[in-house]
PDB file of C-alpha atoms in Angstrom:
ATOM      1  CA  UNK A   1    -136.424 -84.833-251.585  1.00 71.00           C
ATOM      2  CA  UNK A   2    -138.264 -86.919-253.876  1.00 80.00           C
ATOM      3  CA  UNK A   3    -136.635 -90.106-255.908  1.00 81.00           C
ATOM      4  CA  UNK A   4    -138.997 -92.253-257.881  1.00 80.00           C
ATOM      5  CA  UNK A   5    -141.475 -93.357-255.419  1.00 83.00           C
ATOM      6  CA  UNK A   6    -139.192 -92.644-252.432  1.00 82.00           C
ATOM      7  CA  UNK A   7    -139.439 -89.458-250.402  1.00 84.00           C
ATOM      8  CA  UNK A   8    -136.017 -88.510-248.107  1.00 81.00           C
ATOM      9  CA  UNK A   9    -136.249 -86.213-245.526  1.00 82.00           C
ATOM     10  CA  UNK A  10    -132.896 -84.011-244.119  1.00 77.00           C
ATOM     11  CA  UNK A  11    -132.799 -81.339-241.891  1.00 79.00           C
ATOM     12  CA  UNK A  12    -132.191 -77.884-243.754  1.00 78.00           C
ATOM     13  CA  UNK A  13    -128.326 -77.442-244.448  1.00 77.00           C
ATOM     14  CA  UNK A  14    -127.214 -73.560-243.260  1.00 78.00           C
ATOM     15  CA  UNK A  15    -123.495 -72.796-245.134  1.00 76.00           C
ATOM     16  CA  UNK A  16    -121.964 -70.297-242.981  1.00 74.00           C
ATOM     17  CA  UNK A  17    -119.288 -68.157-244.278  1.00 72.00           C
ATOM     18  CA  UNK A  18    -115.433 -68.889-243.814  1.00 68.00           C
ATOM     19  CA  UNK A  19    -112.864 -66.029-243.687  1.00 64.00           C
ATOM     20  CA  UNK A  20    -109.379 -66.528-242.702  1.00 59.00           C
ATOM     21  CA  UNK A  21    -108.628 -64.105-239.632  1.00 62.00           C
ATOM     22  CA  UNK A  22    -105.437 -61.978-239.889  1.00 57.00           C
ATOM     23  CA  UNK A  23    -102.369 -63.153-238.303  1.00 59.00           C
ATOM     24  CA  UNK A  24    -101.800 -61.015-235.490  1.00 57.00           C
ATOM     25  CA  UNK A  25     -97.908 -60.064-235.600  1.00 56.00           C
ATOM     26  CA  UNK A  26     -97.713 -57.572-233.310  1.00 58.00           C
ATOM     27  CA  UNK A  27     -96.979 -59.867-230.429  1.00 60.00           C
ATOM     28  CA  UNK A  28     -93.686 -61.499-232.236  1.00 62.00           C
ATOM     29  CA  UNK A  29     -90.454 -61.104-230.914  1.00 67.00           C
ATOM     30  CA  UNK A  30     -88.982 -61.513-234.378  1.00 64.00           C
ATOM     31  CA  UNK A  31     -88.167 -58.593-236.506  1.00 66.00           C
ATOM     32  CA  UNK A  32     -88.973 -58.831-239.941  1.00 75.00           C
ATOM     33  CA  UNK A  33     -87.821 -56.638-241.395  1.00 77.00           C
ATOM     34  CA  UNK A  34     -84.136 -56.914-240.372  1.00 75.00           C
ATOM     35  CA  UNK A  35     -84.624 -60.563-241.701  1.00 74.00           C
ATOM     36  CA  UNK A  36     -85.462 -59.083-244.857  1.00 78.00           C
ATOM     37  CA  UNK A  37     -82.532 -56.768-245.304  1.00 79.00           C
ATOM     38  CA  UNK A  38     -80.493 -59.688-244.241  1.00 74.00           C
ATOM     39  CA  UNK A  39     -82.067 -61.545-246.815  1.00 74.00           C
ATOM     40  CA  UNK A  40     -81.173 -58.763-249.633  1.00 74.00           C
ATOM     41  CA  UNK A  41     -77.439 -58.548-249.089  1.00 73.00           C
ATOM     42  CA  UNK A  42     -76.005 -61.306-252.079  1.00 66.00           C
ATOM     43  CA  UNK A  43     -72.619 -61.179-250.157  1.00 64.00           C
ATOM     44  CA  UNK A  44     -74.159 -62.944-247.847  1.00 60.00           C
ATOM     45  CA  UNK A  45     -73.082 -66.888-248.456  1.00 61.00           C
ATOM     46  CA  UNK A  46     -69.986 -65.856-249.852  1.00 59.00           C
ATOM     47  CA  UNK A  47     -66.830 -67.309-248.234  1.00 60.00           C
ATOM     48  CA  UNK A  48     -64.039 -64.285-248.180  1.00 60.00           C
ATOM     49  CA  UNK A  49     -61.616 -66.080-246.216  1.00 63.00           C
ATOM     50  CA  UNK A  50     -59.559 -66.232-249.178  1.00 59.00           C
ATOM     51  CA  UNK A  51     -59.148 -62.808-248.276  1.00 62.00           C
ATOM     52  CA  UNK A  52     -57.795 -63.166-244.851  1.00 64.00           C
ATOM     53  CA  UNK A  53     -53.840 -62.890-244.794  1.00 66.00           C
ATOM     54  CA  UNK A  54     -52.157 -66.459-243.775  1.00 65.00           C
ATOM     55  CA  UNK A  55     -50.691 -66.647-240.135  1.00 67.00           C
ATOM     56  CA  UNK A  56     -46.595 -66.513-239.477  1.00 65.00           C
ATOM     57  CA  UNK A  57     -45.771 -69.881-238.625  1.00 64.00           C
ATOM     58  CA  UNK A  58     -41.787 -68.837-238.933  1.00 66.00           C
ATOM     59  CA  UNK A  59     -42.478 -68.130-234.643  1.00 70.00           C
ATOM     60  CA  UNK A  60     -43.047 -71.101-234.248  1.00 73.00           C
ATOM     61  CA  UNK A  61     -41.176 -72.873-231.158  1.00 72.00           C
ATOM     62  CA  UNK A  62     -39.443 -76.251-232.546  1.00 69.00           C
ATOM     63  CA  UNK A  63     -37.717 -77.868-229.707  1.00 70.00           C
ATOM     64  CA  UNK A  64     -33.811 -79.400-230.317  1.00 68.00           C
ATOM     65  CA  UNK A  65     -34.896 -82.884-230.428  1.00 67.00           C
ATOM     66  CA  UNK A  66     -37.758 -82.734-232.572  1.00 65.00           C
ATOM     67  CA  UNK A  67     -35.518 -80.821-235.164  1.00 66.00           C
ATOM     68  CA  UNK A  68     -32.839 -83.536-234.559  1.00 64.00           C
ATOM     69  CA  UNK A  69     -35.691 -86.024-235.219  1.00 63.00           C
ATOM     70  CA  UNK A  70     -36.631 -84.364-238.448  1.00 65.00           C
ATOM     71  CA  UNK A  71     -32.754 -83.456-239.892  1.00 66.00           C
ATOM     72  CA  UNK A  72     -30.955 -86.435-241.904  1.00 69.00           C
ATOM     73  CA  UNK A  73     -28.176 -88.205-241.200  1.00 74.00           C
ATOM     74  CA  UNK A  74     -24.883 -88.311-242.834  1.00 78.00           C
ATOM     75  CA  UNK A  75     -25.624 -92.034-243.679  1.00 82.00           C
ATOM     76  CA  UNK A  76     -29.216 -90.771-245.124  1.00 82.00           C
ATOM     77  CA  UNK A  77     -27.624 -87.948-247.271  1.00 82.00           C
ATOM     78  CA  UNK A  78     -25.131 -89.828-248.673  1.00 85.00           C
ATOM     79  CA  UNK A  79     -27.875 -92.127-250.113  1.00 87.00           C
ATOM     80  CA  UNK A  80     -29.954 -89.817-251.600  1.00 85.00           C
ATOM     81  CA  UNK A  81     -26.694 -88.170-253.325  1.00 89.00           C
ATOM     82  CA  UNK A  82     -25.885 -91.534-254.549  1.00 90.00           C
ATOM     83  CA  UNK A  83     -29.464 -92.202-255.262  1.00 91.00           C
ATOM     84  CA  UNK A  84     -29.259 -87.806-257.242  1.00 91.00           C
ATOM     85  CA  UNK A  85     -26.268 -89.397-259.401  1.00 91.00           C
ATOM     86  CA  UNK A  86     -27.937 -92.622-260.787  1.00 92.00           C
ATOM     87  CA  UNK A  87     -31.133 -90.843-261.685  1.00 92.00           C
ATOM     88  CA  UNK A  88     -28.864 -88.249-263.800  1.00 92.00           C
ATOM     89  CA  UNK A  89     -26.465 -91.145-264.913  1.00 92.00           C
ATOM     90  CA  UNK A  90     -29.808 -92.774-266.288  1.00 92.00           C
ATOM     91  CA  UNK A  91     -31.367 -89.359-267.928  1.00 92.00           C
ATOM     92  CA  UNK A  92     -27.788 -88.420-269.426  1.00 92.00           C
ATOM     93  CA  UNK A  93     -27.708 -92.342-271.166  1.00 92.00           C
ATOM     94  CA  UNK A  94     -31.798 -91.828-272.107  1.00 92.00           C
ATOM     95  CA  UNK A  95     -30.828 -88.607-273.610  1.00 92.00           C
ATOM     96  CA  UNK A  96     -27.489 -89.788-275.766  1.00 92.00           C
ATOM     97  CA  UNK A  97     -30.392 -92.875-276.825  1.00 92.00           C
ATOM     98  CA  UNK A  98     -32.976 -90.820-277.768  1.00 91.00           C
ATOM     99  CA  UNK A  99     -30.019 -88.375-280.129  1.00 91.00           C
ATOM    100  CA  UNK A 100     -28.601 -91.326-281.564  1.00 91.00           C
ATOM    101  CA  UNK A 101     -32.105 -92.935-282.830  1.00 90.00           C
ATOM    102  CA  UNK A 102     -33.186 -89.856-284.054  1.00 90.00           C
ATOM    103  CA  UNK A 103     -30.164 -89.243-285.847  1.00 89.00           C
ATOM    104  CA  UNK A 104     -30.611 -92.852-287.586  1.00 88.00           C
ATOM    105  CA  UNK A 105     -33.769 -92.070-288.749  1.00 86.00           C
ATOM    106  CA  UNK A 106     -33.060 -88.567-289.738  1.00 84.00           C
ATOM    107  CA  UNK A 107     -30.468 -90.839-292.088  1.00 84.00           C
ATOM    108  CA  UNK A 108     -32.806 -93.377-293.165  1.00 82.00           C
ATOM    109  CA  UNK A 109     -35.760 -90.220-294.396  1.00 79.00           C
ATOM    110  CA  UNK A 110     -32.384 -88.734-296.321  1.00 80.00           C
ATOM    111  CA  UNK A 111     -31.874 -91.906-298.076  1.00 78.00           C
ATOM    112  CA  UNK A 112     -35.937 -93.054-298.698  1.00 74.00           C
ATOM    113  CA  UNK A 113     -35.866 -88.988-300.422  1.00 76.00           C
ATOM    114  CA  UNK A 114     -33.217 -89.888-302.375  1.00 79.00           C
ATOM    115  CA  UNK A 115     -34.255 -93.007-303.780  1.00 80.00           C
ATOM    116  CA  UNK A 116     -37.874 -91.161-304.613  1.00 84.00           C
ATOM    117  CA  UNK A 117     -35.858 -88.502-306.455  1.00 82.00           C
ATOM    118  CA  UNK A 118     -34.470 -91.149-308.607  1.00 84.00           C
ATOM    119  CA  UNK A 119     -37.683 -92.697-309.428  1.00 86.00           C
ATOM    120  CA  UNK A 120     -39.504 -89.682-310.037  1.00 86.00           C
ATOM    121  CA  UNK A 121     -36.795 -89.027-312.572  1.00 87.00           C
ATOM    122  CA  UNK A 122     -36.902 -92.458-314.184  1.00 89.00           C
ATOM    123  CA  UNK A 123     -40.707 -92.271-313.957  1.00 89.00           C
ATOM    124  CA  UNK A 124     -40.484 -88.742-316.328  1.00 89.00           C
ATOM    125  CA  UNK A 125     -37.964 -90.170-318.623  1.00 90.00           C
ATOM    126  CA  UNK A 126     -40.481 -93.122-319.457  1.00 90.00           C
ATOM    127  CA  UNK A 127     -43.172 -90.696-319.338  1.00 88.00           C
ATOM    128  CA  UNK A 128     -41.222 -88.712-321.906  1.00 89.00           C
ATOM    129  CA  UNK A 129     -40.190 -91.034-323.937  1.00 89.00           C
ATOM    130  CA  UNK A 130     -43.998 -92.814-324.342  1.00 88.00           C
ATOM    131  CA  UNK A 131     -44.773 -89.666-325.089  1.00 86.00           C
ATOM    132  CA  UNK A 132     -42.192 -89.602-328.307  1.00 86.00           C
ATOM    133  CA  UNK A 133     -43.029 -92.657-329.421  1.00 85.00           C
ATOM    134  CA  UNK A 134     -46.833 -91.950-329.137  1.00 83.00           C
ATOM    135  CA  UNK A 135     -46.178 -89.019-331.605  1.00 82.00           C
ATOM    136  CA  UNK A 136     -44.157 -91.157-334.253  1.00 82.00           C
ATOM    137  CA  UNK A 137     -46.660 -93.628-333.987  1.00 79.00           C
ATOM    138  CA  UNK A 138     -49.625 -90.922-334.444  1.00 75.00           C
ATOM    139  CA  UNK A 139     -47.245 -89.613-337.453  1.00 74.00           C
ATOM    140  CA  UNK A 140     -47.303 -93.049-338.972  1.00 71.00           C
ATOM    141  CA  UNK A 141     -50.709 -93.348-339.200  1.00 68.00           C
ATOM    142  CA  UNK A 142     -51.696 -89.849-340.098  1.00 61.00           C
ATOM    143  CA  UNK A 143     -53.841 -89.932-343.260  1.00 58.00           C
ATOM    144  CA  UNK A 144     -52.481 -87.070-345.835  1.00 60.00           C
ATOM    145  CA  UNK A 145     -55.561 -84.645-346.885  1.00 59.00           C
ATOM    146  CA  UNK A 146     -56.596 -85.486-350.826  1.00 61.00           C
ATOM    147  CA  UNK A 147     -57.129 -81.806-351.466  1.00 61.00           C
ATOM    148  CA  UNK A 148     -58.588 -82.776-355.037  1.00 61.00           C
ATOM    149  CA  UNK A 149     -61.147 -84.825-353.230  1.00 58.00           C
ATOM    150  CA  UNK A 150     -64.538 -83.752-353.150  1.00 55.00           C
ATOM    151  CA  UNK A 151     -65.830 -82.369-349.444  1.00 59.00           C
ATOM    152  CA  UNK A 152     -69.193 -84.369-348.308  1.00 56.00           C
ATOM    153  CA  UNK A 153     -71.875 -82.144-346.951  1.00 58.00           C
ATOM    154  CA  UNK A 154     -73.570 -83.211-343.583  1.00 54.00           C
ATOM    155  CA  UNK A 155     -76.891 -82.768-343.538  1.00 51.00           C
ATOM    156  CA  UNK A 156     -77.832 -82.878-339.638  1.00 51.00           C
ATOM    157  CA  UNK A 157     -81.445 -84.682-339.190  1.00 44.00           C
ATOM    158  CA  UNK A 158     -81.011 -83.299-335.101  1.00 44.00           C
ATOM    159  CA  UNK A 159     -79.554 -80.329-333.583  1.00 45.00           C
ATOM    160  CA  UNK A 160     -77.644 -81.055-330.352  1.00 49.00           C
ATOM    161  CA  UNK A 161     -77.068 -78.324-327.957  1.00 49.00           C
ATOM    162  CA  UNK A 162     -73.811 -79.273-326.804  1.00 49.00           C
ATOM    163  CA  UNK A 163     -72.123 -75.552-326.604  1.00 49.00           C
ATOM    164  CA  UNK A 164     -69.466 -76.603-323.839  1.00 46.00           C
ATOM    165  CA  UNK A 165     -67.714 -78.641-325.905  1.00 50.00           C
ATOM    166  CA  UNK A 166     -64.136 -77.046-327.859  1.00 52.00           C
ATOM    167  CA  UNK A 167     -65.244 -76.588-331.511  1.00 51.00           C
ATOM    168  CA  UNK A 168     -61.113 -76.927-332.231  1.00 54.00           C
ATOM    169  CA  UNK A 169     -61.118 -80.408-330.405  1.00 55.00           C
ATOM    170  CA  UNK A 170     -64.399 -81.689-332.433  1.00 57.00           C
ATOM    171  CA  UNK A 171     -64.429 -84.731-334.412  1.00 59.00           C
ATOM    172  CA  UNK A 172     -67.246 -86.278-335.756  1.00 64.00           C
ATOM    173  CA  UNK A 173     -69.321 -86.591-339.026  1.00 64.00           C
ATOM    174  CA  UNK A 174     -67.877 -83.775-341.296  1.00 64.00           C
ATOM    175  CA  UNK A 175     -63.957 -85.800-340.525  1.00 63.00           C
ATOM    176  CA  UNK A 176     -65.237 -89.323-340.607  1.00 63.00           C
ATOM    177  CA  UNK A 177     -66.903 -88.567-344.241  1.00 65.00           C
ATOM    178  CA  UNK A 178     -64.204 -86.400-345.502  1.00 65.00           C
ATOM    179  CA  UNK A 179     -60.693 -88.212-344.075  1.00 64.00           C
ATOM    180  CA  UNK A 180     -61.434 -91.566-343.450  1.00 60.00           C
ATOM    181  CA  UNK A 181     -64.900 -93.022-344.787  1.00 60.00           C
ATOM    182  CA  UNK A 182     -64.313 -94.010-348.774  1.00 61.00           C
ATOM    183  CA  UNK A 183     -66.015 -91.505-351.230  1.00 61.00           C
ATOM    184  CA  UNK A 184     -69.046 -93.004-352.199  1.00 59.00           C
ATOM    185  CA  UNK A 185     -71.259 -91.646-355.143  1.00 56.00           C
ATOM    186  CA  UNK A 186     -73.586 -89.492-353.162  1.00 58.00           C
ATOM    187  CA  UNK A 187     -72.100 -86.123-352.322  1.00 63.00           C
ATOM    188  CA  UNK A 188     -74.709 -85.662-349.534  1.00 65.00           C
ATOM    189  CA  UNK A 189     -75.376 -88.181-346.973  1.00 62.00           C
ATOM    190  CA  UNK A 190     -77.873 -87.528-343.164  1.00 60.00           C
ATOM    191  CA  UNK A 191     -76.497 -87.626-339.677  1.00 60.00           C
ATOM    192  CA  UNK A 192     -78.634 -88.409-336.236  1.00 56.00           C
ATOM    193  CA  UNK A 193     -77.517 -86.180-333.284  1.00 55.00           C
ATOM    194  CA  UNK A 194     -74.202 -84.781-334.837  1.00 54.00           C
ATOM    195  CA  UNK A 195     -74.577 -81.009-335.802  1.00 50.00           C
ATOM    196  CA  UNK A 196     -72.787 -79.297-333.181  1.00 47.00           C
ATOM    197  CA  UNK A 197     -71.390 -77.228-335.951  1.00 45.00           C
ATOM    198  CA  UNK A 198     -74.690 -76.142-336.899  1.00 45.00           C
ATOM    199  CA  UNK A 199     -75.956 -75.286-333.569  1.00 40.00           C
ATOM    200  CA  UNK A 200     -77.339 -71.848-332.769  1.00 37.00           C
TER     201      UNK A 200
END
């Protein structure tokens, strides 16, 4: 092999071939196949001693002194009876407690309704009477109609396209110049953005 000006000399490389040999099972002592159907079965990891049916310990053999150990004495029951009667002594008073509050505030919501019905009803007896007075007062001030006055034609100069608003409820131009304004001596007068009346 030639670099540059240098010359290398190796011995010729020879690749031989690599092939894995079989694995010769013949000789094993393991069966796999029953591994593999052993293997299959899901059941097998499952716990099932749920299943099993709980052992009879009524047979038992308890000898005299143990159970003489483990029974109370008259001294011991008499406590816990004592110790039965305070605990219901204590629920019985929680209980009468617990009726008696409830019953007090059961009281107190009656009388909070009651003073809301009252002031509801004041509340619509001022509403109705600002509601009187408002009409006198409108009444007052109502302008009567000069029928032998001569109507003003409004010429609209822009055409709004308002359509959602109540042509009853409408005030604008056409009342202003005919109810209110003073006549003057033009019988025709121009109005910007105020010909709903008009519109199409």
């Amino acid at each position: 092999m030639s670099i540059g000006k240098h010359t290398i000399q190796a011995p010729p490389i020879q690749l031989k071939p690599f092939v894995v040999q079989p694995e010769n099972n013949g000789n094993s002592e393991i069966d796999l196949s029953t591994l593999l159907e052993l293997l299959s079965n899901p059941n097998l990891f499952i716990d099932r001693s749920f299943n099993k049916k709980k052992e009879d310990n009524t047979n038992i053999f308890v000898p005299k002194e143990d159970t003489d150990l483990l029974g109370e004495t008259e001294e011991e029951k008499k406590q816990r009876l004592e110790k039965e009667r305070l605990l219901e002594k204590e629920r019985l008073e929680e209980a009468e407690r617990r009726k008696k509050q409830l019953e007090e505030e059961q009281k107190k919501l009656e009388s909070l309704s009651e003073e809301e019905k009252q002031r509801l009803e004041e509340y619509e007896k001022k509403l109705a009477e600002e509601k009187r007075k408002a009409d006198e007062l409108a009444k007052q001030r109502d302008i009567p109609v000069d029928k032998d006055r001569a109507r003003v034609e409004v010429d609209p100069l822009y055409h709004t396209r308002m359509k959602y608003i109540n042509q009853n409820d409408y005030v604008g131009s056409d009342y202003f110049f005919n109810r209110i304004a003073p006549r003057g001596s033009e019988d025709k007068v121009s109005v910007i953005g105020d010909s709903y009346l008009n519109t199409n």
